CSV table of N, CA and C in Angstrom, one decimal:
chain,number,residue,atom,x,y,z
A,1,MET,N,68.8,109.9,140.7
A,1,MET,CA,68.5,109.7,139.3
A,1,MET,C,67.4,110.7,138.9
A,2,LYS,N,66.4,110.8,139.7
A,2,LYS,CA,65.3,111.7,139.4
A,2,LYS,C,65.8,113.2,139.3
A,3,LYS,N,66.8,113.5,140.1
A,3,LYS,CA,67.3,114.8,140.1
A,3,LYS,C,68.1,115.1,138.8
A,4,LYS,N,68.8,114.1,138.3
A,4,LYS,CA,69.6,114.3,137.1
A,4,LYS,C,68.6,114.4,135.9
A,5,LEU,N,67.6,113.6,135.9
A,5,LEU,CA,66.6,113.7,134.9
A,5,LEU,C,65.9,115.0,134.9
A,6,TYR,N,65.5,115.5,136.0
A,6,TYR,CA,64.9,116.8,136.2
A,6,TYR,C,65.8,117.9,135.6
A,7,CYS,N,67.1,117.9,136.0
A,7,CYS,CA,68.1,118.9,135.5
A,7,CYS,C,68.2,118.8,134.0
A,8,MET,N,68.2,117.6,133.4
A,8,MET,CA,68.3,117.5,132.0
A,8,MET,C,67.1,118.1,131.3
A,9,VAL,N,65.9,117.8,131.8
A,9,VAL,CA,64.7,118.4,131.2
A,9,VAL,C,64.7,119.9,131.3
A,10,CYS,N,65.1,120.4,132.4
A,10,CYS,CA,65.2,121.9,132.6
A,10,CYS,C,66.2,122.5,131.6
A,11,LEU,N,67.4,121.9,131.5
A,11,LEU,CA,68.4,122.4,130.6
A,11,LEU,C,68.0,122.3,129.1
A,12,CYS,N,67.3,121.2,128.7
A,12,CYS,CA,66.8,121.2,127.4
A,12,CYS,C,65.8,122.2,127.1
A,13,SER,N,64.9,122.4,128.1
A,13,SER,CA,63.9,123.4,127.9
A,13,SER,C,64.5,124.8,127.8
A,14,LEU,N,65.4,125.1,128.6
A,14,LEU,CA,66.1,126.4,128.6
A,14,LEU,C,66.8,126.6,127.2
A,15,ILE,N,67.5,125.6,126.7
A,15,ILE,CA,68.2,125.7,125.4
A,15,ILE,C,67.1,125.9,124.3
A,16,SER,N,66.0,125.2,124.4
A,16,SER,CA,65.0,125.4,123.3
A,16,SER,C,64.4,126.8,123.4
A,17,ILE,N,64.2,127.4,124.5
A,17,ILE,CA,63.6,128.7,124.6
A,17,ILE,C,64.6,129.7,124.1
A,18,ILE,N,65.9,129.6,124.4
A,18,ILE,CA,66.9,130.5,123.9
A,18,ILE,C,67.1,130.4,122.4
A,19,LEU,N,67.0,129.2,121.8
A,19,LEU,CA,67.1,129.0,120.4
A,19,LEU,C,65.9,129.7,119.7
A,20,CYS,N,64.7,129.5,120.2
A,20,CYS,CA,63.5,130.1,119.6
A,20,CYS,C,63.6,131.6,119.7
A,21,ALA,N,64.1,132.2,120.8
A,21,ALA,CA,64.2,133.6,120.9
A,21,ALA,C,65.2,134.2,120.0
A,22,CYS,N,66.3,133.5,119.7
A,22,CYS,CA,67.3,134.0,118.8
A,22,CYS,C,67.0,133.8,117.3
A,23,GLY,N,66.1,133.1,117.0
A,23,GLY,CA,65.7,132.8,115.6
A,23,GLY,C,65.3,134.1,114.9
A,24,LYS,N,65.5,134.2,113.6
A,24,LYS,CA,65.1,135.3,112.8
A,24,LYS,C,63.6,135.2,112.5
A,25,SER,N,63.0,136.3,112.3
A,25,SER,CA,61.6,136.4,111.9
A,25,SER,C,61.4,136.0,110.5
A,26,THR,N,60.4,135.2,110.1
A,26,THR,CA,60.2,134.8,108.8
A,26,THR,C,59.0,135.6,108.2
A,27,ASN,N,58.6,136.7,108.8
A,27,ASN,CA,57.5,137.4,108.3
A,27,ASN,C,57.9,138.3,107.1
A,28,LEU,N,58.3,137.8,106.0
A,28,LEU,CA,58.7,138.5,104.8
A,28,LEU,C,57.5,138.9,104.0
A,29,ILE,N,57.6,140.1,103.4
A,29,ILE,CA,56.5,140.6,102.6
A,29,ILE,C,56.6,140.2,101.1
A,30,ASP,N,55.6,139.8,100.6
A,30,ASP,CA,55.5,139.5,99.1
A,30,ASP,C,55.2,140.7,98.4
A,31,MET,N,56.1,141.4,97.8
A,31,MET,CA,55.9,142.7,97.1
A,31,MET,C,55.6,142.4,95.6
A,32,ASP,N,55.0,143.3,95.0
A,32,ASP,CA,54.7,143.2,93.6
A,32,ASP,C,55.6,144.0,92.7
A,33,THR,N,55.6,143.7,91.4
A,33,THR,CA,56.3,144.5,90.4
A,33,THR,C,55.3,145.1,89.5
A,34,ALA,N,55.6,146.2,88.9
A,34,ALA,CA,54.7,146.8,87.9
A,34,ALA,C,55.5,147.4,86.8
A,35,GLU,N,55.0,147.4,85.6
A,35,GLU,CA,55.7,148.0,84.5
A,35,GLU,C,55.6,149.5,84.5
A,36,GLY,N,56.8,150.1,84.4
A,36,GLY,CA,56.8,151.6,84.3
A,36,GLY,C,57.0,151.9,82.8
A,37,ASP,N,57.4,153.1,82.5
A,37,ASP,CA,57.7,153.5,81.2
A,37,ASP,C,59.1,153.1,80.8
A,38,GLY,N,59.3,151.9,80.5
A,38,GLY,CA,60.6,151.4,80.2
A,38,GLY,C,61.4,150.8,81.3
A,39,TYR,N,60.8,150.6,82.5
A,39,TYR,CA,61.4,150.1,83.6
A,39,TYR,C,60.5,149.3,84.5
A,40,MET,N,61.0,148.5,85.4
A,40,MET,CA,60.2,147.7,86.3
A,40,MET,C,60.2,148.5,87.7
A,41,ALA,N,59.0,148.7,88.2
A,41,ALA,CA,58.8,149.4,89.5
A,41,ALA,C,58.4,148.3,90.5
A,42,ILE,N,58.6,148.6,91.8
A,42,ILE,CA,58.2,147.8,92.9
A,42,ILE,C,57.0,148.5,93.6
A,43,THR,N,55.9,147.8,93.8
A,43,THR,CA,54.8,148.3,94.6
A,43,THR,C,54.7,147.6,95.9
A,44,TRP,N,54.5,148.4,97.0
A,44,TRP,CA,54.4,147.8,98.3
A,44,TRP,C,53.5,148.7,99.1
A,45,GLU,N,52.4,148.2,99.6
A,45,GLU,CA,51.3,149.0,100.2
A,45,GLU,C,50.9,150.0,99.3
A,46,ASN,N,50.9,151.3,99.7
A,46,ASN,CA,50.4,152.4,98.8
A,46,ASN,C,51.6,153.1,98.1
A,47,ARG,N,52.8,152.5,98.1
A,47,ARG,CA,54.0,153.1,97.6
A,47,ARG,C,54.5,152.5,96.3
A,48,THR,N,55.1,153.3,95.4
A,48,THR,CA,55.7,152.8,94.2
A,48,THR,C,57.2,153.2,94.3
A,49,TYR,N,58.0,152.2,94.1
A,49,TYR,CA,59.5,152.5,94.1
A,49,TYR,C,60.0,152.3,92.7
A,50,ILE,N,60.9,153.3,92.2
A,50,ILE,CA,61.4,153.2,90.9
A,50,ILE,C,63.0,153.0,91.0
A,51,PRO,N,63.6,152.4,90.0
A,51,PRO,CA,65.0,152.2,90.0
A,51,PRO,C,65.8,153.5,90.2
A,52,PHE,N,66.8,153.5,91.0
A,52,PHE,CA,67.6,154.7,91.2
A,52,PHE,C,69.0,154.5,90.7
A,53,CYS,N,69.7,153.5,91.3
A,53,CYS,CA,71.1,153.3,90.9
A,53,CYS,C,71.5,151.9,91.4
A,54,VAL,N,72.6,151.4,90.9
A,54,VAL,CA,73.2,150.1,91.4
A,54,VAL,C,74.1,150.4,92.6
A,55,VAL,N,73.9,149.6,93.6
A,55,VAL,CA,74.7,149.7,94.9
A,55,VAL,C,75.3,148.4,95.2
A,56,SER,N,76.2,148.4,96.2
A,56,SER,CA,76.9,147.2,96.7
A,56,SER,C,75.9,146.4,97.6
A,57,LYS,N,76.0,145.1,97.4
A,57,LYS,CA,75.2,144.2,98.3
A,57,LYS,C,75.6,144.4,99.8
A,58,ASN,N,76.9,144.8,99.9
A,58,ASN,CA,77.4,145.0,101.3
A,58,ASN,C,76.7,146.1,102.0
A,59,ASP,N,76.1,147.0,101.3
A,59,ASP,CA,75.3,148.1,101.9
A,59,ASP,C,73.9,147.7,102.2
A,60,CYS,N,73.5,146.5,101.8
A,60,CYS,CA,72.1,146.1,102.0
A,60,CYS,C,72.0,145.5,103.4
A,61,GLY,N,70.8,145.7,104.0
A,61,GLY,CA,70.6,145.2,105.4
A,61,GLY,C,69.7,144.0,105.4
A,62,THR,N,68.9,144.0,106.4
A,62,THR,CA,68.0,142.8,106.6
A,62,THR,C,67.0,142.7,105.5
A,63,GLN,N,66.8,141.4,105.1
A,63,GLN,CA,65.8,141.2,104.1
A,63,GLN,C,64.4,141.4,104.6
A,64,ILE,N,63.6,142.2,103.9
A,64,ILE,CA,62.2,142.5,104.4
A,64,ILE,C,61.2,141.9,103.5
A,65,GLY,N,61.5,141.4,102.3
A,65,GLY,CA,60.5,140.8,101.5
A,65,GLY,C,61.1,140.2,100.2
A,66,TYR,N,60.3,139.8,99.3
A,66,TYR,CA,60.7,139.2,98.0
A,66,TYR,C,59.7,139.7,97.0
A,67,LEU,N,60.0,139.4,95.7
A,67,LEU,CA,59.1,139.9,94.6
A,67,LEU,C,58.3,138.8,94.0
A,68,ASP,N,57.1,139.1,93.7
A,68,ASP,CA,56.2,138.3,92.9
A,68,ASP,C,56.2,136.8,93.3
A,69,GLY,N,56.2,136.5,94.6
A,69,GLY,CA,56.2,135.2,95.0
A,69,GLY,C,57.5,134.4,94.9
A,70,GLU,N,58.5,135.0,94.3
A,70,GLU,CA,59.8,134.3,94.2
A,70,GLU,C,60.7,134.6,95.4
A,71,THR,N,60.8,133.6,96.3
A,71,THR,CA,61.5,133.9,97.6
A,71,THR,C,63.0,134.1,97.4
A,72,ASP,N,63.5,133.8,96.3
A,72,ASP,CA,65.0,134.0,96.1
A,72,ASP,C,65.2,135.4,95.5
A,73,ASN,N,64.1,136.1,95.1
A,73,ASN,CA,64.2,137.5,94.6
A,73,ASN,C,64.1,138.5,95.8
A,74,ARG,N,65.2,138.7,96.4
A,74,ARG,CA,65.2,139.4,97.7
A,74,ARG,C,65.1,140.9,97.7
A,75,VAL,N,64.3,141.5,98.6
A,75,VAL,CA,64.2,142.9,98.8
A,75,VAL,C,64.6,143.2,100.2
A,76,CYS,N,65.6,144.1,100.3
A,76,CYS,CA,66.2,144.4,101.6
A,76,CYS,C,66.2,145.9,102.0
A,77,GLU,N,66.5,146.1,103.2
A,77,GLU,CA,66.7,147.5,103.7
A,77,GLU,C,68.0,148.0,103.0
A,78,TYR,N,68.2,149.3,102.9
A,78,TYR,CA,69.4,149.8,102.4
A,78,TYR,C,70.0,150.8,103.5
A,79,LYS,N,71.2,150.4,103.9
A,79,LYS,CA,71.9,151.1,105.0
A,79,LYS,C,70.9,151.4,106.1
A,80,ASP,N,70.9,152.6,106.6
A,80,ASP,CA,69.9,153.0,107.7
A,80,ASP,C,68.8,153.9,107.1
A,81,PHE,N,68.6,153.8,105.8
A,81,PHE,CA,67.6,154.6,105.2
A,81,PHE,C,66.2,154.0,105.5
A,82,PRO,N,65.2,154.9,105.6
A,82,PRO,CA,63.8,154.4,105.9
A,82,PRO,C,63.3,153.6,104.7
A,83,THR,N,62.6,152.5,105.1
A,83,THR,CA,62.1,151.6,104.0
A,83,THR,C,60.9,152.2,103.3
A,84,ASP,N,60.3,153.2,103.8
A,84,ASP,CA,59.2,153.8,103.1
A,84,ASP,C,59.7,154.8,102.1
A,85,GLU,N,61.0,155.0,102.0
A,85,GLU,CA,61.7,155.8,101.0
A,85,GLU,C,62.6,155.1,100.1
A,86,TRP,N,63.4,154.1,100.6
A,86,TRP,CA,64.4,153.4,99.9
A,86,TRP,C,64.4,151.9,100.2
A,87,ILE,N,64.5,151.1,99.2
A,87,ILE,CA,64.7,149.7,99.3
A,87,ILE,C,65.7,149.2,98.3
A,88,ALA,N,66.2,148.0,98.5
A,88,ALA,CA,67.2,147.4,97.5
A,88,ALA,C,66.8,146.0,97.1
A,89,ASN,N,67.0,145.7,95.9
A,89,ASN,CA,66.7,144.4,95.3
A,89,ASN,C,67.9,143.8,94.8
A,90,TYR,N,68.3,142.5,95.3
A,90,TYR,CA,69.5,141.9,94.9
A,90,TYR,C,69.4,141.6,93.4
A,91,LEU,N,70.5,141.8,92.7
A,91,LEU,CA,70.6,141.5,91.2
A,91,LEU,C,71.1,140.1,91.1
A,92,THR,N,70.7,139.4,90.1
A,92,THR,CA,71.2,138.0,89.9
A,92,THR,C,72.5,138.0,89.2
A,93,VAL,N,72.8,139.2,88.5
A,93,VAL,CA,74.1,139.3,87.8
A,93,VAL,C,74.9,140.4,88.5
A,94,ASP,N,76.2,140.4,88.2
A,94,ASP,CA,77.2,141.4,88.7
A,94,ASP,C,77.3,141.5,90.2
A,95,GLY,N,76.6,140.7,91.0
A,95,GLY,CA,76.9,140.7,92.4
A,95,GLY,C,76.4,142.0,93.1
A,96,GLY,N,75.7,142.8,92.5
A,96,GLY,CA,75.2,144.1,93.1
A,96,GLY,C,73.8,144.0,93.5
A,97,ALA,N,73.2,145.2,93.8
A,97,ALA,CA,71.8,145.3,94.1
A,97,ALA,C,71.3,146.6,93.5
A,98,MET,N,70.1,146.6,93.1
A,98,MET,CA,69.4,147.8,92.6
A,98,MET,C,68.7,148.6,93.7
A,99,LEU,N,69.1,149.8,93.9
A,99,LEU,CA,68.5,150.7,94.9
A,99,LEU,C,67.2,151.3,94.2
A,100,PHE,N,66.1,151.2,94.9
A,100,PHE,CA,64.8,151.8,94.5
A,100,PHE,C,64.4,152.9,95.4
A,101,LYS,N,64.0,154.0,94.8
A,101,LYS,CA,63.5,155.2,95.5
A,101,LYS,C,62.0,155.3,95.4
A,102,GLU,N,61.3,155.6,96.4
A,102,GLU,CA,59.9,155.8,96.4
A,102,GLU,C,59.7,157.1,95.5
A,103,VAL,N,58.7,157.1,94.6
A,103,VAL,CA,58.6,158.1,93.6
A,103,VAL,C,58.4,159.5,94.2
A,104,ASN,N,57.9,159.7,95.4
A,104,ASN,CA,57.7,161.0,96.0
A,104,ASN,C,58.9,161.5,96.8
A,105,VAL,N,60.0,160.8,96.9
A,105,VAL,CA,61.1,161.2,97.7
A,105,VAL,C,61.8,162.3,96.9
A,106,ALA,N,62.1,163.4,97.6
A,106,ALA,CA,62.7,164.6,96.9
A,106,ALA,C,64.2,164.8,97.5
A,107,ASN,N,64.4,164.4,98.7
A,107,ASN,CA,65.7,164.6,99.3
A,107,ASN,C,66.6,163.4,99.1
A,108,ILE,N,67.6,163.6,98.2
A,108,ILE,CA,68.5,162.5,97.9
A,108,ILE,C,69.8,162.6,98.8
A,109,PRO,N,70.1,161.5,99.5
A,109,PRO,CA,71.3,161.5,100.4
A,109,PRO,C,72.5,161.8,99.6
A,110,ASP,N,73.5,162.4,100.2
A,110,ASP,CA,74.8,162.6,99.6
A,110,ASP,C,75.4,161.3,99.1
A,111,GLY,N,76.1,161.4,98.0
A,111,GLY,CA,76.8,160.2,97.4
A,111,GLY,C,75.9,159.4,96.5
A,112,LEU,N,74.6,159.7,96.4
A,112,LEU,CA,73.7,158.9,95.6
A,112,LEU,C,73.3,159.8,94.4
A,113,GLU,N,73.3,159.2,93.2
A,113,GLU,CA,72.9,159.9,92.0
A,113,GLU,C,72.1,159.0,91.1
A,114,SER,N,71.0,159.4,90.6
A,114,SER,CA,70.2,158.5,89.8
A,114,SER,C,70.9,158.2,88.5
A,115,GLU,N,70.7,157.0,88.0
A,115,GLU,CA,71.3,156.6,86.7
A,115,GLU,C,70.3,156.6,85.6
A,116,TYR,N,69.1,157.1,85.9
A,116,TYR,CA,68.0,157.0,84.9
A,116,TYR,C,67.4,158.4,84.6
A,117,GLU,N,67.1,158.6,83.4
A,117,GLU,CA,66.6,159.9,82.9
A,117,GLU,C,65.2,160.2,83.4
A,118,TRP,N,64.4,159.1,83.7
A,118,TRP,CA,63.0,159.4,84.1
A,118,TRP,C,63.0,159.9,85.6
A,119,ASP,N,64.1,159.9,86.2
A,119,ASP,CA,64.2,160.3,87.6
A,119,ASP,C,64.6,161.7,87.8
A,120,VAL,N,64.7,162.5,86.7
A,120,VAL,CA,65.1,163.9,86.8
A,120,VAL,C,63.8,164.7,87.3
A,121,LYS,N,64.1,165.5,88.2
A,121,LYS,CA,62.9,166.3,88.8
A,121,LYS,C,62.4,167.3,87.8
A,122,LYS,N,61.1,167.5,87.8
A,122,LYS,CA,60.4,168.4,86.8
A,122,LYS,C,60.9,169.8,87.0
A,123,GLU,N,61.3,170.2,88.2
A,123,GLU,CA,61.8,171.6,88.4
A,123,GLU,C,63.2,171.8,87.8
A,124,ASP,N,63.9,170.7,87.4
A,124,ASP,CA,65.2,170.8,86.7
A,124,ASP,C,65.0,170.9,85.2
A,125,TRP,N,63.8,170.7,84.7
A,125,TRP,CA,63.6,170.7,83.2
A,125,TRP,C,63.8,172.2,82.8
A,126,LEU,N,64.3,172.4,81.6
A,126,LEU,CA,64.4,173.7,81.0
A,126,LEU,C,63.1,174.0,80.3
A,127,PRO,N,62.6,175.2,80.5
A,127,PRO,CA,61.4,175.6,79.8
A,127,PRO,C,61.7,175.7,78.3
A,128,MET,N,60.9,175.1,77.5
A,128,MET,CA,61.1,175.0,76.0
A,128,MET,C,59.8,174.9,75.3
A,129,VAL,N,59.8,175.2,74.0
A,129,VAL,CA,58.6,175.1,73.2
A,129,VAL,C,59.1,174.6,71.8
A,130,MET,N,58.2,173.8,71.2
A,130,MET,CA,58.5,173.3,69.9
A,130,MET,C,57.5,174.0,68.9
A,131,VAL,N,58.1,174.6,67.8
A,131,VAL,CA,57.3,175.3,66.8
A,131,VAL,C,57.8,174.7,65.5
A,132,ASP,N,56.9,174.1,64.7
A,132,ASP,CA,57.2,173.6,63.4
A,132,ASP,C,58.3,172.6,63.4
A,133,GLY,N,58.4,171.8,64.5
A,133,GLY,CA,59.4,170.7,64.6
A,133,GLY,C,60.8,171.3,65.1
A,134,VAL,N,60.9,172.5,65.5
A,134,VAL,CA,62.1,173.1,66.0
A,134,VAL,C,61.9,173.4,67.5
A,135,LEU,N,62.9,172.9,68.3
A,135,LEU,CA,62.8,173.1,69.7
A,135,LEU,C,63.5,174.4,70.1
A,136,TYR,N,62.8,175.3,70.8
A,136,TYR,CA,63.4,176.5,71.3
A,136,TYR,C,63.5,176.5,72.8
A,137,LEU,N,64.7,176.7,73.4
A,137,LEU,CA,64.9,176.8,74.8
A,137,LEU,C,64.7,178.2,75.3
A,138,ASP,N,64.2,178.3,76.5
A,138,ASP,CA,64.0,179.6,77.2
A,138,ASP,C,65.4,180.1,77.7
A,139,THR,N,65.8,181.3,77.2
A,139,THR,CA,67.1,181.8,77.7
A,139,THR,C,66.9,182.7,78.9
A,140,GLY,N,65.7,183.0,79.3
A,140,GLY,CA,65.5,183.9,80.4
A,140,GLY,C,65.5,185.4,80.0
A,141,TYR,N,65.8,185.7,78.7
A,141,TYR,CA,65.8,187.0,78.2
A,141,TYR,C,64.4,187.5,78.0
A,142,VAL,N,64.0,188.7,78.5
A,142,VAL,CA,62.7,189.3,78.3
A,142,VAL,C,62.8,190.5,77.4
A,143,LYS,N,62.2,190.5,76.3
A,143,LYS,CA,62.2,191.7,75.3
A,143,LYS,C,61.3,192.7,75.9
A,144,THR,N,61.8,193.9,76.1
A,144,THR,CA,61.0,195.0,76.7
A,144,THR,C,60.3,195.9,75.7
A,145,ASN,N,60.9,196.1,74.5
A,145,ASN,CA,60.2,197.0,73.5
A,145,ASN,C,59.7,196.1,72.3
A,146,TYR,N,58.5,196.4,72.0
A,146,TYR,CA,57.8,195.6,71.0
A,146,TYR,C,57.6,196.4,69.8
């Protein structure tokens, strides 16, 4: 009888250890939101993430945090992209997720394109000047004789 009891205790202990080891980590990060110029940004540590485009929830990975103390407002990894550059936030409508890009990221992976005008790189701006309310674009033409 003692031997059966001993085996049962060992078996229960082993099962408990296995279940604890297989459990998911609950160390989720409470991230903050901040007002941008007409958009909501996510701040995490020393980084600011701005909306980039809508993506499928199927491409979202492990949940890494939530926003403003709302545990149902999920922030996740996106594919195999580094989280210091890209994160995704589940949308409550449309069944999608919003992909956020860290503001300093310059290399955009193939297949992704920003849906927002504030995300256009400054080097893509056309040189222009406004004189008396009229906007003049730089054509690149240089007049040589004055």
